Amino acid sequence: MKLVEPIIAFQSELQQIRRDLHAHPELCYEEQRTSDVVAAKLGEWGIPVVRGLGQTGLVGIIKNGSSERAIGLRADMDALPMQELNTFPHASRHPGKMHACGHDGHMAMLLGAAHHLASHRNFDGTVYLVFQPAEEGGAGARRMIEDGLFERFPMEAIYGMHNWPGAAAGTLSVREGPMMASSNEFHVTVKGKGAHAAQPHKGIDPIMIAVQIAQAWQTIVSRSKSPLDTAVLSITQIHAGSATNVIPDEARMVGTVRTFTTPVLDMIEQRMRLLAGNIAAGFDAEVDFVFKRNYPPLVNHAKETAFAVEVMQAVVGPDKVDADVEPTMGAEDFAFFLQKKPGCYIFIGNGDGEHRDGGHGLGPCVLHNGSYDFNDNLLPIGASFWVHLAETALPRS
Ligand code: NI
């Protein structure tokens, strides 16, 4: 392992920053204190900051030498609306809010890199530190793009990193091409006609129709899509009725669709709409069909991925790098950045939870679990990766 020595010496300060952020989680677009803390640290280290991109997002600018070249390094900032089960001293002080996805650690790793890059300046060009709000469903990446991120801070590539529980601590992994799925949601209302449950022939039962639509939709994944393509269609809620003896007027279904490509997504949306409409029509019912595309698939660019793999191998050693990691059906709004700019998104193993301080919850240390905690041992590894990446991408002549 070739970690950056001064960053190792800086670890306890990074841990303090990380734990402070963990104790004060803020949700999508409410990351005011978080944004203040990050801006204050960057300012303290002499790094100019531009605030207000995507509301609470900010960009730190470290420029050195004369090269016009530039890259972006991104950390997400938001927490989740859930109760933390840990009781150790840095547990959340905000009831119902928790850094259960490790974005506190992502910020601390990028701050560690920022501190080193600003104090050693061993590169030629500009490193943009992109602190992004609202990753958890708020599409903060898209908001930063809409606020002119890439026009105001022209960069040739952008990179992102997420901790990955279950993978050995400090291992790094990535894959070229689709690595995370698109995330989409549907909201369907079947409009029948209510009646006495003892006289079903006098109504149009929306529950029976919803059930048939639900079954027919499962054939999209098994019969309409190529077996070589990947997709998930999960109905996660069905709501109808209020009594044992009343056939309701309506039944509602909602759920999620995940795919790795847009053509497969187009096909699924179209088949869902067609099946729902025609099945309902066959029973003289109507259907309201709403399909929302939230995050696109995350697709890593070939050249930047190969470059990141070289840097990963240099930092943690080839035996701790997986350059062909299994894709996940989870989604990530870094995908929006990769639609506009070359770049890649990598995983850093968070371990199996043994790093957690006493007082952790009894649940597993997995993302979005109340017993999760970011592994502070990753701080110097992640920060060293960022520093090596920046120094290698923007070499001094
Ligand atoms: Ni996350």
Coordinates of C-alpha atoms and ligand atoms in Angstrom, one line a residue:
M1 CA 0.0 0.0 0.0
K2 CA 1.4 3.4 -1.0
L3 CA -0.5 5.9 1.1
V4 CA 0.4 9.5 1.1
E5 CA 2.4 10.0 4.3
P6 CA 1.2 13.5 5.4
I7 CA -2.4 12.3 5.0
I8 CA -1.7 9.4 7.4
A9 CA -0.4 12.0 9.9
F10 CA -3.7 14.0 9.3
Q11 CA -6.0 11.0 10.0
S12 CA -7.1 11.9 13.5
E13 CA -8.2 15.4 12.3
L14 CA -10.1 13.8 9.3
Q15 CA -11.7 11.4 11.8
Q16 CA -12.8 14.3 13.9
I17 CA -14.3 16.0 10.9
R18 CA -16.0 12.8 9.8
R19 CA -17.5 12.2 13.2
D20 CA -18.7 15.7 13.5
L21 CA -20.5 15.5 10.2
H22 CA -21.9 12.1 11.2
A23 CA -23.3 13.6 14.4
H24 CA -25.1 16.4 12.5
P25 CA -26.8 14.7 9.5
E26 CA -28.9 16.9 7.1
L27 CA -31.3 15.8 4.4
C28 CA -31.6 16.6 0.7
Y29 CA -31.0 20.3 0.0
E30 CA -31.0 21.1 3.7
E31 CA -27.2 20.6 4.1
Q32 CA -26.7 24.1 5.4
R33 CA -24.5 23.3 8.4
T34 CA -22.7 20.6 6.4
S35 CA -22.0 23.1 3.6
D36 CA -20.7 25.7 6.2
V37 CA -18.4 23.1 7.8
V38 CA -16.9 22.1 4.4
A39 CA -16.6 25.7 3.3
A40 CA -14.9 26.7 6.6
K41 CA -12.3 23.9 6.3
L42 CA -11.5 24.7 2.7
G43 CA -11.2 28.3 3.6
E44 CA -9.0 27.6 6.6
W45 CA -6.6 25.7 4.2
G46 CA -6.6 28.6 1.7
I47 CA -8.8 27.0 -0.9
P48 CA -11.2 29.4 -2.7
V49 CA -14.9 28.2 -2.6
V50 CA -17.9 28.9 -4.7
R51 CA -21.2 28.2 -3.0
G52 CA -24.8 27.9 -3.9
L53 CA -24.6 25.4 -6.8
G54 CA -27.6 23.1 -6.4
Q55 CA -28.7 25.2 -3.4
T56 CA -26.4 23.8 -0.7
G57 CA -23.6 22.4 -3.0
L58 CA -20.2 24.0 -3.3
V59 CA -17.0 23.8 -5.3
G60 CA -13.5 24.2 -4.0
I61 CA -10.8 25.3 -6.4
I62 CA -7.2 24.3 -6.2
K63 CA -5.2 25.8 -9.0
N64 CA -1.5 25.3 -9.5
G65 CA 1.0 26.0 -12.3
S66 CA 0.1 27.2 -15.7
S67 CA -1.8 24.3 -17.3
E68 CA -5.4 24.8 -18.4
R69 CA -6.2 21.2 -17.7
A70 CA -8.7 20.4 -14.9
I71 CA -10.4 17.5 -13.3
G72 CA -13.3 17.2 -10.8
L73 CA -13.5 15.1 -7.7
R74 CA -16.9 14.6 -6.1
A75 CA -18.3 13.8 -2.7
D76 CA -22.0 13.7 -1.8
M77 CA -23.2 15.5 1.4
D78 CA -26.7 14.4 2.4
A79 CA -28.1 12.0 5.0
L80 CA -31.1 9.8 5.1
P81 CA -34.5 10.2 6.8
M82 CA -34.1 7.3 9.2
Q83 CA -33.4 6.7 12.9
E84 CA -29.8 5.8 13.9
L85 CA -29.6 2.8 16.2
N86 CA -26.0 3.4 17.3
T87 CA -25.4 5.0 20.7
F88 CA -21.7 5.8 20.4
P89 CA -20.7 9.4 21.1
H90 CA -20.7 10.5 17.4
A91 CA -24.2 9.0 16.7
S92 CA -26.8 11.3 15.1
R93 CA -28.0 14.2 17.3
H94 CA -30.9 14.8 14.9
P95 CA -33.7 12.3 15.6
G96 CA -35.0 10.7 12.4
K97 CA -31.9 11.6 10.4
M98 CA -28.8 9.6 9.9
H99 CA -25.6 9.4 7.7
A100 CA -26.4 5.8 6.9
C101 CA -24.8 5.8 3.5
G102 CA -21.4 7.1 4.5
H103 CA -21.6 10.5 2.8
D104 CA -19.9 11.9 5.9
G105 CA -16.9 9.7 5.1
H106 CA -17.0 10.7 1.4
M107 CA -16.7 14.3 2.4
A108 CA -13.9 13.7 4.9
M109 CA -11.9 11.7 2.3
L110 CA -12.2 14.5 -0.2
L111 CA -11.3 17.1 2.5
G112 CA -8.2 15.0 3.3
A113 CA -7.2 15.1 -0.3
A114 CA -8.0 18.9 -0.5
H115 CA -5.8 19.6 2.5
H116 CA -2.9 17.7 0.9
L117 CA -3.2 19.0 -2.6
A118 CA -3.5 22.6 -1.4
S119 CA -0.5 22.3 0.9
H120 CA 1.9 20.3 -1.4
R121 CA 0.8 21.5 -4.9
N122 CA 2.5 18.7 -6.7
F123 CA 0.4 19.0 -9.9
D124 CA -0.1 21.3 -12.8
G125 CA -3.7 22.4 -13.5
T126 CA -6.9 22.7 -11.5
V127 CA -8.6 20.3 -9.2
Y128 CA -12.3 21.1 -8.6
L129 CA -13.6 19.7 -5.4
V130 CA -17.3 19.1 -6.0
F131 CA -19.4 18.8 -2.8
Q132 CA -22.8 17.7 -4.0
P133 CA -26.1 17.9 -2.1
A134 CA -29.2 15.6 -2.4
E135 CA -27.8 12.4 -3.7
E136 CA -30.5 10.3 -2.0
G137 CA -33.4 10.9 -4.4
G138 CA -33.1 14.6 -4.9
A139 CA -30.9 14.5 -8.0
G140 CA -28.5 17.1 -6.6
A141 CA -26.0 16.2 -9.4
R142 CA -28.5 17.3 -12.0
R143 CA -29.2 20.5 -10.0
M144 CA -25.4 21.4 -9.9
I145 CA -25.2 20.8 -13.7
E146 CA -28.3 23.0 -14.3
D147 CA -26.6 25.7 -12.1
G148 CA -23.7 25.7 -14.6
L149 CA -21.2 23.4 -12.9
F150 CA -19.4 22.4 -16.1
E151 CA -19.5 25.8 -17.8
R152 CA -18.3 27.7 -14.7
F153 CA -15.7 25.0 -13.8
P154 CA -14.6 23.5 -17.1
M155 CA -13.1 20.0 -16.4
E156 CA -12.0 17.2 -18.7
A157 CA -13.2 14.4 -16.4
I158 CA -15.0 13.9 -13.1
Y159 CA -14.5 11.1 -10.6
G160 CA -16.6 9.8 -7.7
M161 CA -16.2 7.3 -4.9
H162 CA -18.6 5.4 -2.7
N163 CA -17.9 3.1 0.3
W164 CA -19.0 -0.4 -0.2
P165 CA -19.9 -2.5 2.9
G166 CA -19.2 -6.2 2.6
A167 CA -16.1 -5.6 0.4
A168 CA -12.8 -6.0 2.4
A169 CA -11.9 -2.6 4.0
G170 CA -9.7 -0.5 1.8
T171 CA -10.1 -2.7 -1.4
L172 CA -11.0 -0.7 -4.5
S173 CA -13.3 -1.8 -7.3
V174 CA -14.8 -0.5 -10.5
R175 CA -15.9 -1.7 -13.9
E176 CA -16.0 -0.1 -17.3
G177 CA -19.5 0.5 -18.7
P178 CA -22.8 0.1 -16.7
M179 CA -22.0 -0.3 -13.0
M180 CA -25.2 0.9 -11.4
A181 CA -28.8 0.8 -12.7
S182 CA -31.2 3.4 -13.7
S183 CA -33.9 4.1 -11.0
N184 CA -37.4 4.7 -12.1
E185 CA -40.8 4.7 -10.3
F186 CA -44.4 4.0 -11.4
H187 CA -47.7 5.1 -9.9
V188 CA -50.8 3.3 -11.3
T189 CA -54.4 3.8 -10.3
V190 CA -57.0 1.3 -11.6
K191 CA -60.4 3.0 -11.7
G192 CA -63.2 0.6 -11.4
K193 CA -66.7 1.0 -9.8
G194 CA -67.4 0.4 -6.2
A195 CA -70.2 -2.0 -5.1
H196 CA -71.5 -4.1 -2.2
A197 CA -69.1 -7.0 -1.9
A198 CA -72.0 -9.4 -1.9
Q199 CA -73.1 -8.0 -5.3
P200 CA -69.8 -7.8 -7.3
H201 CA -71.7 -8.0 -10.6
K202 CA -73.0 -4.5 -10.0
G203 CA -69.5 -3.0 -9.9
I204 CA -66.1 -3.2 -11.5
D205 CA -63.6 -4.7 -9.1
P206 CA -60.4 -2.7 -9.3
I207 CA -58.6 -5.2 -7.0
M208 CA -58.9 -8.1 -9.4
I209 CA -57.8 -6.0 -12.3
A210 CA -54.7 -4.7 -10.4
V211 CA -53.8 -8.3 -9.5
Q212 CA -53.9 -9.3 -13.1
I213 CA -51.9 -6.3 -14.2
A214 CA -49.3 -7.2 -11.5
Q215 CA -49.0 -10.7 -12.8
A216 CA -48.9 -9.7 -16.5
W217 CA -46.1 -7.2 -15.7
Q218 CA -43.9 -10.0 -14.4
T219 CA -43.9 -11.5 -17.9
I220 CA -42.1 -8.3 -19.2
V221 CA -39.0 -9.3 -17.3
S222 CA -39.3 -13.0 -18.1
R223 CA -40.7 -12.9 -21.7
S224 CA -40.3 -9.5 -23.3
K225 CA -36.7 -8.7 -22.5
S226 CA -33.7 -10.6 -23.8
P227 CA -32.4 -13.0 -21.2
L228 CA -29.0 -11.3 -21.6
D229 CA -30.3 -8.0 -20.5
T230 CA -30.8 -7.1 -16.8
A231 CA -33.9 -5.6 -15.3
V232 CA -35.9 -5.5 -12.1
L233 CA -39.6 -4.7 -11.9
S234 CA -40.8 -4.6 -8.3
I235 CA -44.3 -3.6 -7.2
T236 CA -43.7 -2.3 -3.7
Q237 CA -47.2 -1.1 -2.6
I238 CA -50.8 -2.1 -3.4
H239 CA -53.5 0.0 -1.8
A240 CA -57.2 -0.5 -2.1
G241 CA -60.4 -0.7 0.0
S242 CA -61.4 0.0 3.6
A243 CA -63.9 -2.7 4.6
T244 CA -64.5 -6.5 4.3
N245 CA -67.8 -6.0 2.6
V246 CA -67.1 -3.1 0.1
I247 CA -65.6 -3.3 -3.3
P248 CA -63.7 -0.1 -3.6
D249 CA -63.7 2.3 -6.6
E250 CA -59.9 2.3 -7.1
A251 CA -56.8 0.3 -6.5
R252 CA -53.3 1.9 -6.5
M253 CA -50.0 0.2 -7.2
V254 CA -46.5 1.7 -7.0
G255 CA -43.0 0.4 -7.4
T256 CA -39.7 0.6 -9.1
V257 CA -38.0 -0.4 -12.3
R258 CA -34.2 -0.8 -12.7
T259 CA -32.3 -1.3 -15.9
F260 CA -28.7 -0.8 -17.2
T261 CA -29.7 0.6 -20.6
T262 CA -32.2 3.1 -21.9
P263 CA -33.6 0.9 -24.7
V264 CA -34.5 -1.8 -22.2
L265 CA -36.1 0.8 -20.0
D266 CA -38.1 2.3 -23.0
M267 CA -39.3 -1.2 -23.8
I268 CA -40.4 -1.9 -20.1
E269 CA -42.2 1.4 -19.7
Q270 CA -44.1 0.9 -23.0
R271 CA -45.1 -2.7 -22.2
M272 CA -46.2 -1.8 -18.7
R273 CA -48.4 1.0 -20.1
L274 CA -49.8 -1.3 -22.8
L275 CA -50.6 -4.2 -20.5
A276 CA -52.2 -2.0 -17.8
G277 CA -54.3 -0.1 -20.3
N278 CA -55.5 -3.2 -22.2
I279 CA -56.2 -5.4 -19.2
A280 CA -58.2 -2.5 -17.6
A281 CA -60.0 -1.9 -20.9
G282 CA -60.9 -5.6 -21.0
F283 CA -62.8 -5.2 -17.8
D284 CA -64.4 -1.8 -18.7
A285 CA -62.1 -0.1 -16.2
E286 CA -59.7 2.8 -16.7
V287 CA -56.1 3.2 -15.6
D288 CA -54.0 6.2 -14.7
F289 CA -50.4 5.3 -15.5
V290 CA -47.5 7.5 -14.4
F291 CA -43.9 6.5 -15.0
K292 CA -41.1 8.7 -13.6
R293 CA -37.4 8.3 -14.6
N294 CA -35.4 9.4 -11.6
Y295 CA -31.7 8.5 -12.1
P296 CA -30.2 7.2 -15.4
P297 CA -27.9 4.2 -15.4
L298 CA -24.3 4.9 -14.2
V299 CA -22.0 4.1 -17.1
N300 CA -18.2 4.4 -16.5
H301 CA -16.1 5.7 -19.4
A302 CA -13.5 3.3 -20.8
K303 CA -10.4 5.6 -20.8
E304 CA -11.1 7.2 -17.4
T305 CA -11.8 3.7 -15.8
A306 CA -8.6 2.3 -17.1
F307 CA -6.8 5.3 -15.7
A308 CA -8.5 5.0 -12.3
V309 CA -7.5 1.3 -12.2
E310 CA -3.9 2.2 -12.7
V311 CA -4.1 4.7 -9.8
M312 CA -6.0 2.2 -7.6
Q313 CA -3.3 -0.4 -8.2
A314 CA -0.6 2.1 -7.4
V315 CA -2.3 3.1 -4.1
V316 CA -3.5 -0.2 -2.6
G317 CA -1.6 -2.8 -4.7
P318 CA -3.0 -4.9 -7.6
D319 CA -4.2 -7.7 -5.2
K320 CA -6.6 -5.2 -3.5
V321 CA -8.2 -4.0 -6.8
D322 CA -11.1 -5.5 -8.6
A323 CA -11.3 -4.0 -12.1
D324 CA -14.3 -6.0 -13.1
V325 CA -16.7 -5.7 -10.1
E326 CA -20.2 -7.1 -10.3
P327 CA -22.7 -4.3 -11.2
T328 CA -25.4 -3.5 -8.7
M329 CA -29.1 -2.7 -9.3
G330 CA -28.7 0.2 -6.9
A331 CA -28.8 3.7 -8.4
E332 CA -26.6 6.8 -8.0
D333 CA -27.0 10.3 -9.3
F334 CA -23.3 10.6 -10.2
A335 CA -24.8 9.1 -13.4
F336 CA -25.9 12.6 -14.4
F337 CA -22.3 13.8 -14.3
L338 CA -21.2 10.9 -16.5
Q339 CA -23.8 11.7 -19.1
K340 CA -22.1 15.1 -19.5
K341 CA -18.4 14.4 -18.9
P342 CA -16.0 11.5 -19.2
G343 CA -15.2 10.0 -15.9
C344 CA -15.7 7.1 -13.5
Y345 CA -17.2 6.1 -10.2
I346 CA -15.5 3.6 -7.9
F347 CA -16.2 1.6 -4.8
I348 CA -14.0 1.5 -1.7
G349 CA -14.6 -1.5 0.6
N350 CA -16.0 -0.6 4.0
G351 CA -15.4 -4.0 5.6
D352 CA -17.9 -6.1 7.5
G353 CA -18.6 -3.8 10.4
E354 CA -15.9 -4.9 12.8
H355 CA -14.5 -1.3 12.8
R356 CA -17.5 0.0 14.6
D357 CA -17.1 1.6 18.0
G358 CA -18.7 0.1 21.1
G359 CA -22.4 1.1 21.3
H360 CA -23.2 0.3 17.7
G361 CA -26.6 -1.1 16.9
L362 CA -27.2 -4.8 16.7
G363 CA -28.0 -4.6 13.0
P364 CA -25.6 -5.3 10.1
C365 CA -23.2 -2.6 8.9
V366 CA -24.8 -2.2 5.5
L367 CA -25.8 0.9 3.7
H368 CA -29.2 2.4 4.7
N369 CA -29.2 0.4 8.0
G370 CA -29.6 2.1 11.4
S371 CA -26.5 0.2 12.7
Y372 CA -24.2 1.4 9.9
D373 CA -21.1 3.5 10.4
F374 CA -18.5 4.6 7.9
N375 CA -15.1 2.9 8.5
D376 CA -12.6 5.6 9.6
N377 CA -9.7 3.4 8.5
L378 CA -10.6 4.3 4.9
L379 CA -10.0 8.0 5.4
P380 CA -6.3 7.9 4.5
I381 CA -6.8 5.3 1.8
G382 CA -9.6 7.2 0.0
A383 CA -7.8 10.6 0.4
S384 CA -4.5 9.0 -0.9
F385 CA -6.4 7.7 -3.9
W386 CA -7.8 11.2 -4.7
V387 CA -4.3 12.7 -4.3
H388 CA -2.6 10.1 -6.6
L389 CA -5.4 10.5 -9.1
A390 CA -5.1 14.3 -9.3
E391 CA -1.3 14.3 -9.3
T392 CA -1.2 11.6 -12.1
A393 CA -4.0 13.2 -14.2
L394 CA -2.4 16.6 -14.0
P395 CA 1.4 15.9 -13.9
R396 CA 4.0 18.7 -13.6
S397 CA 6.0 19.0 -16.7
Ligands
NI1 NI -24.8 6.9 -0.9

